[in-house]
Short mmCIF file of C-alpha atoms and ligand atoms in Angstrom, two decimals:
data_model
loop_
_atom_site.label_atom_id
_atom_site.label_comp_id
_atom_site.label_asym_id
_atom_site.label_seq_id
_atom_site.Cartn_x
_atom_site.Cartn_y
_atom_site.Cartn_z
CA MET A 70 62.80 121.19 244.71
CA ALA A 71 61.07 124.09 246.53
CA ALA A 72 59.79 120.86 248.75
CA ALA A 73 63.01 119.64 250.36
CA PRO A 74 63.89 121.77 253.74
CA THR A 75 67.25 123.88 253.91
CA PRO A 76 70.16 121.90 255.09
CA SER A 77 71.27 122.61 258.26
CA ALA A 78 74.26 121.87 260.40
CA PRO A 79 74.50 118.48 262.29
CA THR A 80 75.24 120.41 265.51
CA SER A 81 71.77 122.92 265.58
CA PRO A 82 70.16 122.26 268.86
CA ALA A 83 66.64 120.38 268.59
CA PRO A 84 67.19 117.20 266.45
CA LEU A 85 64.14 116.89 264.08
CA LEU A 86 63.92 112.90 265.50
CA ARG A 87 64.82 112.03 268.59
CA ILE A 88 64.26 108.27 269.79
CA ARG A 89 65.26 107.51 273.42
CA GLU A 90 64.91 103.87 274.51
CA LEU A 91 62.83 102.24 272.37
CA ARG A 92 61.56 98.74 272.26
CA LYS A 93 59.93 96.37 270.63
CA SER A 94 59.19 92.07 270.50
CA PHE A 95 56.63 90.41 268.90
CA GLY A 96 56.03 87.92 271.21
CA ALA A 97 58.75 86.47 273.74
CA HIS A 98 61.19 87.71 270.75
CA GLU A 99 63.01 91.02 271.39
CA VAL A 100 63.49 92.61 268.36
CA LEU A 101 64.78 95.84 269.37
CA LYS A 102 66.38 96.35 272.98
CA ASP A 103 66.63 99.81 274.41
CA ILE A 104 67.36 102.22 271.04
CA SER A 105 68.46 105.52 271.30
CA LEU A 106 69.50 107.67 268.35
CA GLU A 107 69.46 111.60 267.26
CA VAL A 108 69.05 112.48 263.48
CA HIS A 109 69.20 116.47 262.81
CA ALA A 110 67.76 118.33 260.27
CA GLY A 111 69.98 117.67 256.85
CA GLU A 112 71.59 114.31 257.94
CA VAL A 113 71.39 110.79 256.40
CA VAL A 114 71.62 108.01 258.15
CA SER A 115 72.51 104.88 256.37
CA ILE A 116 71.38 101.66 258.29
CA ILE A 117 73.42 98.39 258.03
CA GLY A 118 73.45 94.79 259.48
CA ALA A 119 72.54 92.01 258.87
CA SER A 120 68.89 90.54 258.14
CA GLY A 121 66.75 90.22 260.96
CA SER A 122 68.45 92.77 263.49
CA GLY A 123 65.65 94.89 263.49
CA LYS A 124 66.24 97.17 260.72
CA SER A 125 62.89 97.49 259.11
CA THR A 126 61.06 97.61 262.39
CA PHE A 127 62.97 99.95 263.46
CA LEU A 128 62.06 101.84 260.72
CA ARG A 129 58.74 100.71 261.11
CA CYS A 130 58.71 102.07 264.29
CA ILE A 131 59.58 105.80 263.50
CA ASN A 132 56.26 106.44 262.00
CA VAL A 133 54.09 103.99 264.76
CA MET A 134 53.36 101.20 261.52
CA GLU A 135 54.62 99.36 264.09
CA MET A 136 53.50 100.52 267.95
CA PRO A 137 56.54 99.99 270.12
CA ASP A 138 56.52 98.51 273.15
CA GLY A 139 58.53 101.29 275.45
CA GLY A 140 60.46 104.34 274.97
CA LEU A 141 60.09 108.42 273.69
CA LEU A 142 59.92 109.84 270.68
CA ASP A 143 60.06 113.13 269.66
CA PHE A 144 59.62 114.48 265.74
CA GLU A 145 59.07 118.44 265.72
CA ASP A 146 55.79 118.96 267.64
CA ALA A 147 54.90 115.10 268.21
CA HIS A 148 56.09 114.27 271.65
CA PHE A 149 54.99 110.76 272.23
CA ASP A 150 55.52 108.09 275.10
CA PHE A 151 54.95 104.29 274.34
CA ALA A 152 55.29 102.65 277.95
CA PRO A 153 51.93 100.41 278.14
CA GLY A 154 49.48 102.84 279.62
CA ALA A 155 51.53 105.76 279.23
CA ARG A 156 49.87 109.35 278.82
CA GLY A 157 51.97 109.88 275.65
CA ARG A 158 50.68 106.86 274.24
CA PRO A 159 49.83 108.18 270.50
CA THR A 160 45.92 108.79 269.20
CA PRO A 161 44.99 107.83 265.75
CA ALA A 162 44.91 111.09 264.69
CA GLN A 163 48.11 111.92 266.04
CA LEU A 164 49.69 108.95 264.32
CA ARG A 165 48.13 110.72 260.75
CA ALA A 166 49.49 113.74 261.34
CA LEU A 167 52.81 112.32 262.41
CA ARG A 168 53.01 109.95 259.14
CA ALA A 169 51.62 112.90 257.11
CA ARG A 170 54.95 113.80 257.76
CA ILE A 171 57.37 111.48 257.41
CA GLY A 172 57.80 109.50 254.10
CA MET A 173 58.17 105.78 253.43
CA VAL A 174 59.15 103.80 250.63
CA PHE A 175 58.89 100.36 250.53
CA GLN A 176 61.09 96.97 249.04
CA SER A 177 57.83 96.38 247.55
CA TYR A 178 57.19 99.74 245.63
CA ASN A 179 53.38 99.35 246.55
CA LEU A 180 51.90 101.85 244.00
CA TRP A 181 48.29 101.49 243.91
CA PRO A 182 47.35 99.37 240.59
CA HIS A 183 43.85 100.38 240.02
CA MET A 184 45.02 104.10 239.70
CA SER A 185 47.20 105.87 237.30
CA VAL A 186 50.56 107.38 237.95
CA LEU A 187 49.20 110.56 238.75
CA GLU A 188 46.61 109.42 241.11
CA ASN A 189 49.26 107.86 243.41
CA VAL A 190 51.09 110.77 243.69
CA ILE A 191 47.75 113.12 244.41
CA GLU A 192 45.90 110.62 246.37
CA ALA A 193 47.68 111.39 250.04
CA PRO A 194 48.12 115.26 249.45
CA MET A 195 44.21 115.31 248.43
CA ARG A 196 42.94 113.26 250.97
CA VAL A 197 45.31 113.62 254.02
CA LYS A 198 46.48 117.63 253.58
CA GLY A 199 43.11 118.97 251.44
CA VAL A 200 45.47 119.96 248.87
CA PRO A 201 43.25 121.22 245.94
CA ARG A 202 42.90 118.72 243.26
CA ALA A 203 44.52 121.55 240.48
CA GLU A 204 47.30 122.41 242.98
CA ALA A 205 48.19 118.32 243.73
CA VAL A 206 47.84 117.80 240.08
CA ALA A 207 50.34 120.94 239.63
CA LEU A 208 52.45 119.45 242.23
CA ALA A 209 53.07 116.01 240.94
CA GLU A 210 53.54 117.29 237.60
CA GLY A 211 56.50 118.92 238.49
CA LEU A 212 57.56 116.11 240.58
CA LEU A 213 57.25 113.78 237.76
CA GLU A 214 58.79 115.70 235.49
CA ARG A 215 61.91 115.63 238.07
CA ILE A 216 62.16 111.69 237.65
CA GLY A 217 61.80 111.86 233.51
CA LEU A 218 57.96 110.48 234.13
CA ALA A 219 55.63 113.25 232.94
CA ASP A 220 55.03 111.21 229.80
CA LYS A 221 53.75 108.21 232.22
CA ARG A 222 51.16 110.34 234.25
CA GLY A 223 48.31 108.67 232.78
CA ALA A 224 49.97 105.07 232.55
CA TYR A 225 48.79 102.28 235.11
CA PRO A 226 51.79 100.77 237.38
CA SER A 227 51.86 97.28 235.78
CA ARG A 228 53.31 99.07 232.80
CA LEU A 229 56.09 100.70 234.25
CA SER A 230 59.57 98.94 235.05
CA GLY A 231 60.30 97.59 238.74
CA GLY A 232 62.77 100.82 238.69
CA GLN A 233 60.20 103.79 237.08
CA GLN A 234 57.56 102.45 240.00
CA GLN A 235 59.73 102.62 242.84
CA ARG A 236 60.77 105.95 241.46
CA VAL A 237 57.42 106.82 241.08
CA ALA A 238 56.62 105.19 244.81
CA ILE A 239 59.68 107.94 246.46
CA VAL A 240 57.72 110.62 244.32
CA ARG A 241 54.84 109.72 245.97
CA ALA A 242 56.07 110.00 249.28
CA LEU A 243 57.52 113.37 248.42
CA ALA A 244 54.24 115.08 247.20
CA MET A 245 53.46 115.10 251.35
CA LYS A 246 56.35 117.59 251.09
CA PRO A 247 58.00 115.17 254.53
CA ARG A 248 60.67 116.40 256.87
CA LEU A 249 61.64 112.72 256.78
CA MET A 250 62.38 110.15 254.27
CA LEU A 251 62.61 106.21 255.57
CA PHE A 252 63.58 104.29 252.72
CA ASP A 253 63.97 99.97 253.78
CA GLU A 254 66.33 98.33 251.37
CA VAL A 255 63.79 100.30 248.14
CA THR A 256 66.73 98.73 245.92
CA SER A 257 66.66 95.30 246.78
CA ALA A 258 64.10 93.53 244.90
CA LEU A 259 64.95 95.78 241.61
CA ASP A 260 66.66 94.02 238.87
CA PRO A 261 70.35 95.59 239.16
CA GLU A 262 70.20 97.25 235.92
CA LEU A 263 67.43 99.09 237.47
CA VAL A 264 69.26 100.14 240.23
CA GLY A 265 71.32 103.15 239.51
CA GLU A 266 68.00 105.53 238.55
CA VAL A 267 66.72 104.58 242.16
CA LEU A 268 69.77 105.92 243.84
CA ALA A 269 71.01 108.44 241.57
CA LEU A 270 67.03 109.58 242.90
CA MET A 271 68.25 109.45 246.54
CA ALA A 272 71.27 110.87 246.17
CA SER A 273 69.62 114.03 244.73
CA LEU A 274 67.44 114.37 247.53
CA ALA A 275 70.61 113.90 250.21
CA LYS A 276 72.20 116.78 247.97
CA GLU A 277 69.32 118.99 248.60
CA GLY A 278 68.82 119.06 252.55
CA MET A 279 66.45 115.93 253.11
CA THR A 280 66.62 114.17 256.51
CA MET A 281 66.64 110.79 255.28
CA LEU A 282 67.36 107.21 257.32
CA LEU A 283 67.88 104.62 254.84
CA VAL A 284 68.59 100.65 255.42
CA THR A 285 70.40 99.58 252.25
CA HIS A 286 73.20 97.04 251.62
CA GLU A 287 74.25 98.96 248.86
CA ILE A 288 77.42 100.07 250.93
CA GLY A 289 79.23 101.90 248.15
CA PHE A 290 76.07 103.99 248.58
CA ALA A 291 75.95 104.13 252.60
CA ARG A 292 79.21 105.54 251.87
CA GLU A 293 79.19 108.07 249.33
CA VAL A 294 75.87 109.45 250.32
CA SER A 295 75.15 109.07 254.15
CA THR A 296 76.40 111.40 256.40
CA ARG A 297 76.41 109.00 259.63
CA THR A 298 76.07 105.09 259.15
CA VAL A 299 75.13 103.24 261.83
CA PHE A 300 75.29 99.03 262.21
CA PHE A 301 72.00 97.12 264.12
CA ASP A 302 73.68 94.39 265.45
CA GLN A 303 70.54 91.83 267.40
CA GLY A 304 68.15 94.81 268.32
CA ARG A 305 71.01 97.20 269.33
CA ILE A 306 72.76 100.06 267.48
CA ALA A 307 76.29 98.81 267.91
CA GLU A 308 78.41 100.99 266.08
CA ASP A 309 77.28 104.79 264.83
CA GLY A 310 79.75 107.66 263.49
CA PRO A 311 80.55 108.72 259.59
CA PRO A 312 80.56 106.31 257.17
CA ARG A 313 84.32 106.55 256.21
CA GLU A 314 84.60 105.54 260.08
CA VAL A 315 81.89 102.70 260.51
CA LEU A 316 82.68 101.40 257.30
CA TYR A 317 86.73 101.30 256.76
CA ARG A 318 87.34 101.35 260.62
CA PRO A 319 84.51 98.65 262.26
CA ALA A 320 85.31 98.88 265.37
CA SER A 321 83.77 95.16 266.11
CA GLU A 322 84.56 91.93 265.04
CA ARG A 323 80.65 91.40 264.11
CA LEU A 324 80.78 94.73 261.72
CA GLN A 325 83.87 92.88 260.30
CA GLN A 326 82.83 90.12 259.55
CA PHE A 327 79.32 91.63 258.42
CA LEU A 328 81.31 93.89 255.81
CA LYS A 329 83.27 91.00 254.43
CA ARG A 330 80.12 89.18 253.51
CA VAL A 331 77.93 92.06 252.34
CA LEU A 332 81.02 93.23 249.97
CA HIS A 333 81.63 89.68 249.24
CA GLU A 334 78.17 89.29 247.77
CA HIS A 335 78.44 92.40 245.92
CA VAL A 336 81.94 91.89 244.29
CA ALA A 337 80.66 93.28 240.87
CA GLY A 338 79.54 96.84 243.04
CA PRO A 339 81.81 99.80 243.13
CA THR A 340 82.43 98.46 246.53
CA GLY A 341 84.85 96.22 246.92
CA GLU A 342 88.02 98.98 246.71
CA ALA A 343 90.07 99.71 249.73
CA PRO A 344 89.60 102.88 251.50
CA MET B 73 0.95 74.96 214.30
CA SER B 74 1.32 78.33 211.83
CA PHE B 75 3.03 81.15 213.08
CA SER B 76 0.46 82.87 213.62
CA GLU B 77 -1.63 80.42 215.44
CA TRP B 78 1.39 80.01 217.82
CA LEU B 79 1.38 83.80 218.53
CA ASP B 80 -2.69 83.91 218.80
CA PHE B 81 -1.79 81.64 221.39
CA PHE B 82 0.40 82.76 223.22
CA LEU B 83 -0.09 86.86 223.14
CA PRO B 84 -2.89 86.55 225.70
CA TYR B 85 -0.05 85.72 228.37
CA VAL B 86 2.65 87.51 227.53
CA PRO B 87 1.70 90.86 229.46
CA GLY B 88 1.93 87.88 232.51
CA PHE B 89 4.49 87.05 231.49
CA LEU B 90 6.20 90.25 231.27
CA HIS B 91 4.44 90.84 235.10
CA ALA B 92 6.30 87.73 236.28
CA SER B 93 9.52 88.32 235.08
CA TRP B 94 9.64 92.00 235.98
CA LEU B 95 9.26 90.32 240.27
CA VAL B 96 11.92 87.59 239.43
CA LEU B 97 14.18 90.95 238.96
CA VAL B 98 12.32 93.27 241.90
CA LEU B 99 13.64 89.88 243.80
CA THR B 100 16.77 89.24 242.48
CA VAL B 101 17.63 93.35 243.32
CA LEU B 102 16.29 93.04 246.64
CA VAL B 103 18.58 89.29 247.40
CA ILE B 104 20.92 90.81 246.17
CA LEU B 105 21.42 93.65 248.41
CA VAL B 106 20.36 91.66 251.20
CA SER B 107 23.37 89.32 250.47
CA TRP B 108 25.76 91.64 249.92
CA ALA B 109 24.79 93.78 253.43
CA CYS B 110 25.55 89.77 254.86
CA GLY B 111 28.26 88.87 252.83
CA LEU B 112 29.89 91.85 254.11
CA VAL B 113 29.04 91.53 258.08
CA VAL B 114 30.24 87.92 257.90
CA ALA B 115 33.52 88.51 255.79
CA LEU B 116 34.30 90.76 258.35
CA GLY B 117 32.88 88.65 261.13
CA LYS B 118 35.03 86.12 260.05
CA ALA B 119 38.27 88.42 260.83
CA SER B 120 37.19 89.83 264.25
CA GLN B 121 39.19 89.40 267.19
CA ILE B 122 35.95 88.82 269.05
CA GLY B 123 35.97 85.39 269.31
CA VAL B 124 31.67 84.64 269.75
CA ILE B 125 31.64 87.09 266.30
CA ARG B 126 34.11 84.67 264.60
CA GLN B 127 32.33 81.35 265.75
CA ALA B 128 28.71 82.98 264.67
CA SER B 129 30.19 83.86 261.67
CA VAL B 130 31.84 80.08 261.08
CA PHE B 131 28.46 79.09 261.75
CA TYR B 132 26.09 80.74 259.57
CA ILE B 133 28.25 79.85 257.00
CA TRP B 134 28.30 76.17 257.56
CA PHE B 135 24.75 76.05 258.24
CA VAL B 136 23.80 78.02 255.17
CA ARG B 137 25.90 76.24 252.58
CA GLY B 138 25.20 72.84 254.33
CA THR B 139 21.05 73.25 254.07
CA PRO B 140 19.21 73.37 250.91
CA ALA B 141 18.00 76.22 250.14
CA LEU B 142 14.34 75.29 250.02
CA ILE B 143 14.38 74.00 253.59
CA GLN B 144 16.19 77.49 254.80
CA ILE B 145 12.90 79.42 252.80
CA PHE B 146 10.72 76.74 254.47
CA ILE B 147 12.31 77.66 257.85
CA VAL B 148 11.89 80.85 257.61
CA TYR B 149 8.31 81.36 255.81
CA PHE B 150 6.66 78.06 257.53
CA GLY B 151 8.67 77.80 260.97
CA LEU B 152 9.18 81.22 261.99
CA PRO B 153 5.37 82.09 262.12
CA GLN B 154 5.45 79.54 264.70
CA LEU B 155 7.57 81.71 267.19
CA GLY B 156 5.33 84.56 266.56
CA LEU B 157 6.80 85.98 263.16
CA GLY B 158 4.82 86.08 260.80
CA LEU B 159 6.40 87.23 257.44
CA SER B 160 4.46 87.58 253.48
CA PRO B 161 5.59 85.18 251.32
CA PHE B 162 7.61 87.80 249.37
CA VAL B 163 9.34 89.52 252.57
CA ALA B 164 9.79 86.12 253.80
CA GLY B 165 11.70 84.70 250.43
CA VAL B 166 13.75 87.73 250.35
CA LEU B 167 14.92 87.27 253.34
CA ALA B 168 15.74 83.60 253.24
CA LEU B 169 17.21 84.04 249.46
CA GLY B 170 19.08 86.99 251.12
CA ILE B 171 20.63 84.99 254.09
CA ASN B 172 21.41 82.06 251.52
CA SER B 173 23.06 83.93 249.05
CA GLY B 174 24.78 86.16 251.62
CA ALA B 175 26.85 82.95 252.95
CA TYR B 176 28.29 82.29 249.84
CA VAL B 177 28.64 86.24 249.06
CA ALA B 178 31.12 86.49 252.35
CA GLU B 179 33.20 83.73 251.21
CA ILE B 180 34.20 85.50 248.14
CA ILE B 181 34.52 88.98 249.67
CA ARG B 182 36.86 86.65 252.54
CA SER B 183 39.16 85.21 249.23
CA GLY B 184 39.07 88.86 247.93
CA LEU B 185 40.48 90.81 250.69
CA SER B 186 42.67 88.27 251.83
CA ALA B 187 44.11 88.36 248.00
CA ILE B 188 45.22 92.37 248.72
CA PRO B 189 49.20 92.71 249.56
CA LYS B 190 49.83 94.10 253.05
CA GLY B 191 52.16 96.07 251.11
CA GLN B 192 48.94 98.22 249.79
CA VAL B 193 47.25 98.91 252.87
CA GLU B 194 50.78 100.21 254.96
CA SER B 195 51.68 102.02 252.06
CA SER B 196 48.46 103.92 252.23
CA LEU B 197 48.76 104.07 255.81
CA ALA B 198 52.41 105.40 256.21
CA LEU B 199 51.09 108.49 254.21
CA GLY B 200 48.80 109.40 256.63
CA MET B 201 45.61 108.10 255.16
CA SER B 202 42.81 107.10 257.81
CA ARG B 203 42.06 103.03 257.87
CA SER B 204 38.59 103.91 256.85
CA GLU B 205 40.18 105.80 253.57
CA THR B 206 42.41 103.21 253.23
CA MET B 207 39.65 100.58 253.01
CA ARG B 208 37.38 102.79 250.71
CA ARG B 209 40.11 104.11 248.30
CA ILE B 210 42.80 101.17 248.16
CA VAL B 211 41.46 97.84 249.22
CA LEU B 212 37.82 97.65 248.53
CA PRO B 213 38.30 98.81 244.57
CA GLN B 214 40.86 96.46 244.34
CA VAL B 215 38.87 93.74 246.19
CA VAL B 216 35.82 94.48 243.87
CA ARG B 217 37.88 93.32 240.85
CA ILE B 218 38.61 89.97 241.87
CA ILE B 219 35.85 89.33 243.13
CA LEU B 220 33.76 90.46 240.40
CA PRO B 221 33.63 86.79 238.32
CA ALA B 222 32.57 85.05 241.68
CA ILE B 223 29.77 87.92 242.60
CA THR B 224 28.39 87.42 239.04
CA ASN B 225 28.05 83.98 239.46
CA GLU B 226 26.23 84.31 242.64
CA ALA B 227 23.84 87.20 241.64
CA ILE B 228 23.00 84.48 238.63
CA SER B 229 21.90 81.83 241.05
CA THR B 230 20.03 84.24 242.85
CA LEU B 231 18.28 84.97 240.27
CA LYS B 232 17.34 81.12 239.25
CA ASN B 233 17.19 80.55 242.90
CA THR B 234 14.11 83.27 242.80
CA SER B 235 12.16 80.04 241.10
CA LEU B 236 12.02 78.35 244.32
CA LEU B 237 9.83 80.76 245.62
CA SER B 238 6.61 79.38 243.63
CA THR B 239 6.57 76.92 246.55
CA ILE B 240 5.81 79.43 249.25
CA THR B 241 3.08 81.29 246.77
CA VAL B 242 5.25 84.18 245.13
CA VAL B 243 3.86 84.77 241.85
CA GLU B 244 7.27 84.97 240.15
CA LEU B 245 7.72 83.59 237.26
CA THR B 246 7.82 79.78 237.81
CA LEU B 247 4.78 79.96 239.46
CA TYR B 248 2.90 82.13 237.12
CA ALA B 249 4.17 79.47 234.45
CA GLN B 250 2.44 77.02 236.59
CA THR B 251 -1.26 78.81 236.99
CA ILE B 252 -1.13 79.02 233.00
CA ILE B 253 -0.03 75.45 232.49
CA ALA B 254 -2.75 74.26 235.08
CA THR B 255 -5.50 75.77 232.83
CA THR B 256 -3.87 75.10 229.26
CA PHE B 257 -2.40 71.54 229.98
CA ARG B 258 0.92 73.23 227.48
CA PRO B 259 3.66 72.04 229.88
CA PHE B 260 5.97 71.77 226.86
CA GLU B 261 5.48 75.06 225.69
CA PHE B 262 5.20 76.99 228.80
CA TYR B 263 8.29 75.86 231.04
CA ALA B 264 9.85 75.81 227.61
CA ALA B 265 8.88 79.56 227.34
CA THR B 266 9.75 80.52 231.02
CA ALA B 267 13.37 78.52 230.66
CA VAL B 268 13.96 80.82 227.49
CA ILE B 269 13.31 84.27 229.51
CA TYR B 270 14.95 83.12 232.35
CA LEU B 271 17.99 82.41 229.54
CA VAL B 272 17.64 86.17 228.70
CA MET B 273 17.84 87.32 231.76
CA THR B 274 20.98 85.68 232.90
CA THR B 275 22.52 86.34 229.90
CA MET B 276 21.84 89.55 230.34
CA LEU B 277 23.81 89.85 233.79
CA SER B 278 26.65 88.06 233.08
CA GLN B 279 26.93 90.81 229.63
CA VAL B 280 27.01 93.17 232.28
CA ALA B 281 29.30 91.57 233.85
CA ALA B 282 31.49 91.39 231.04
CA MET B 283 31.57 94.76 230.30
CA LEU B 284 32.30 96.03 234.51
CA GLU B 285 35.29 93.51 234.36
CA ARG B 286 36.64 94.89 230.63
CA TYR B 287 36.18 98.23 232.53
CA ASN B 288 38.35 97.37 235.50
CA ALA B 289 40.83 94.86 233.92
CA ARG B 290 41.88 98.76 232.19
CA TYR B 291 44.93 98.43 234.51
CA VAL B 292 46.21 95.61 234.40
N1 ADP C 612 54.92 91.39 262.19
C1 ADP C 612 55.96 90.48 262.62
N2 ADP C 612 55.83 89.36 263.50
C2 ADP C 612 56.82 88.11 264.28
N3 ADP C 612 57.82 88.89 264.38
C3 ADP C 612 58.51 89.83 263.17
C4 ADP C 612 57.21 90.34 262.89
N4 ADP C 612 58.33 91.33 261.82
C5 ADP C 612 59.35 91.35 262.53
N5 ADP C 612 59.67 90.22 263.36
C6 ADP C 612 60.71 89.39 263.27
O1 ADP C 612 61.78 90.74 264.15
C7 ADP C 612 63.23 90.29 263.79
C8 ADP C 612 63.93 91.35 263.05
O2 ADP C 612 63.19 91.61 261.62
P1 ADP C 612 63.34 93.02 260.99
O3 ADP C 612 63.11 94.44 261.56
O4 ADP C 612 62.67 93.01 259.59
O5 ADP C 612 64.91 92.77 260.53
P2 ADP C 612 65.60 93.26 259.18
O6 ADP C 612 64.92 94.59 258.63
O7 ADP C 612 66.80 93.93 260.21
O8 ADP C 612 65.96 91.78 258.42
C9 ADP C 612 63.03 89.13 262.57
O9 ADP C 612 63.39 87.66 263.55
C10 ADP C 612 61.67 89.02 262.39
O10 ADP C 612 61.48 87.39 262.28
MG1 MG C 613 64.30 94.79 256.40
#
């Protein structure tokens, strides 16, 4: 895909995304405790962890759908300081500019039901980036072609299967030509037989060099597709390393327990085999 | 009465009925506009972060829905002049009915807004769309579809409620019929004719709504 950034070595000097000492609480509940993470262009980082460990909140802090209580975020030319009263707190305009360059895909596809597939895909490029309609349509048609749904361009989302809807949701995010994609358990709501088509699309994006952060319970997918795996435990990054290391030689007992549980739930999946 | 006698009997009053019916439509449209404005403000007010605004909205809805429309009309038309705000019957009537219907519209809009899943807004904001773009392009079109049936019913109520304005000397359909009956002493014929005219207007209104609903249902 023309929009995809060229892969660059994870060792390139400046990370695409740098997060330092990020904190977030809901009331008295401290959900993210001092998270730091650097992601270089081309990296595919899978995030695993028990439910409630703060994975979704972390993704939502990256595009500031959730306002962190403290910490620093650098993404390309955006440099935010979330400390209360800090001068670096993002303005609404800066937030929109940030979100325009970071795609996000949700567990519940969240396509807009009153718009056709094509309208869903061209809406943000036209409104946010001012792309002329003809150009937006051409781009959208190319993307729909790629996922084999060109003939569904005029259909309303309710006519599509869950897997088709989720792939359109991914394409809707891609139409903004993002530099980073965030995926939050995007296959969790799907019937098992529809999971594969969505994972295949994500794998092909990863192969093209798209920088991705993905929260997933598909351990096999994480191992095959990601260049790095991060384990979240109670609001902290407990382990961080190559997927083979983290998934097959978990250092902490908590990760060992977690993996045992997840692999047990997915016995049927391609994930049960030993290293 | 033969048909031609019947025709001769009614014919002189047809222009008057047409004029009075036209006035009912004008009143209805104006009241609907006032009620939508009130309703939107109050619906958003009820969701406001500011306590005073929220309480004022709750009070408004409580008061309007808990008192007869006729009393509200009397307060605006007969009561306000005492406070130095004299209004013409027409203006007082539009205002009073608009405020009345606004409370119901507010509740309708609020229920429509709460029916939109949070993810609809989130996916829009996550793409960089602004809050107002999200409201205009994503939320409101869906709210409109959801509330259309209830809003239509409210518009039909509004149309029928304009007959209450006969009590404050607005010569709409009901008062016009009464003035004719006062001279002809034929209440059955003229009230029946009046009822038929109201029926035609409310039926037209529900036809329009049914059309809009079909159009809106195309994506379900
Ligand atoms: N908007 C919110 N308000 C209050 N608590 C929240 C909110 N969002 C998440 N939480 C809480 O934060 C914790 C972490 O949630 P989440 O980030 O969704 O975890 P995960 O995605 O790892 O399952 C949970 O205990 C959850 O209840
Ligand atoms: Mg989650």
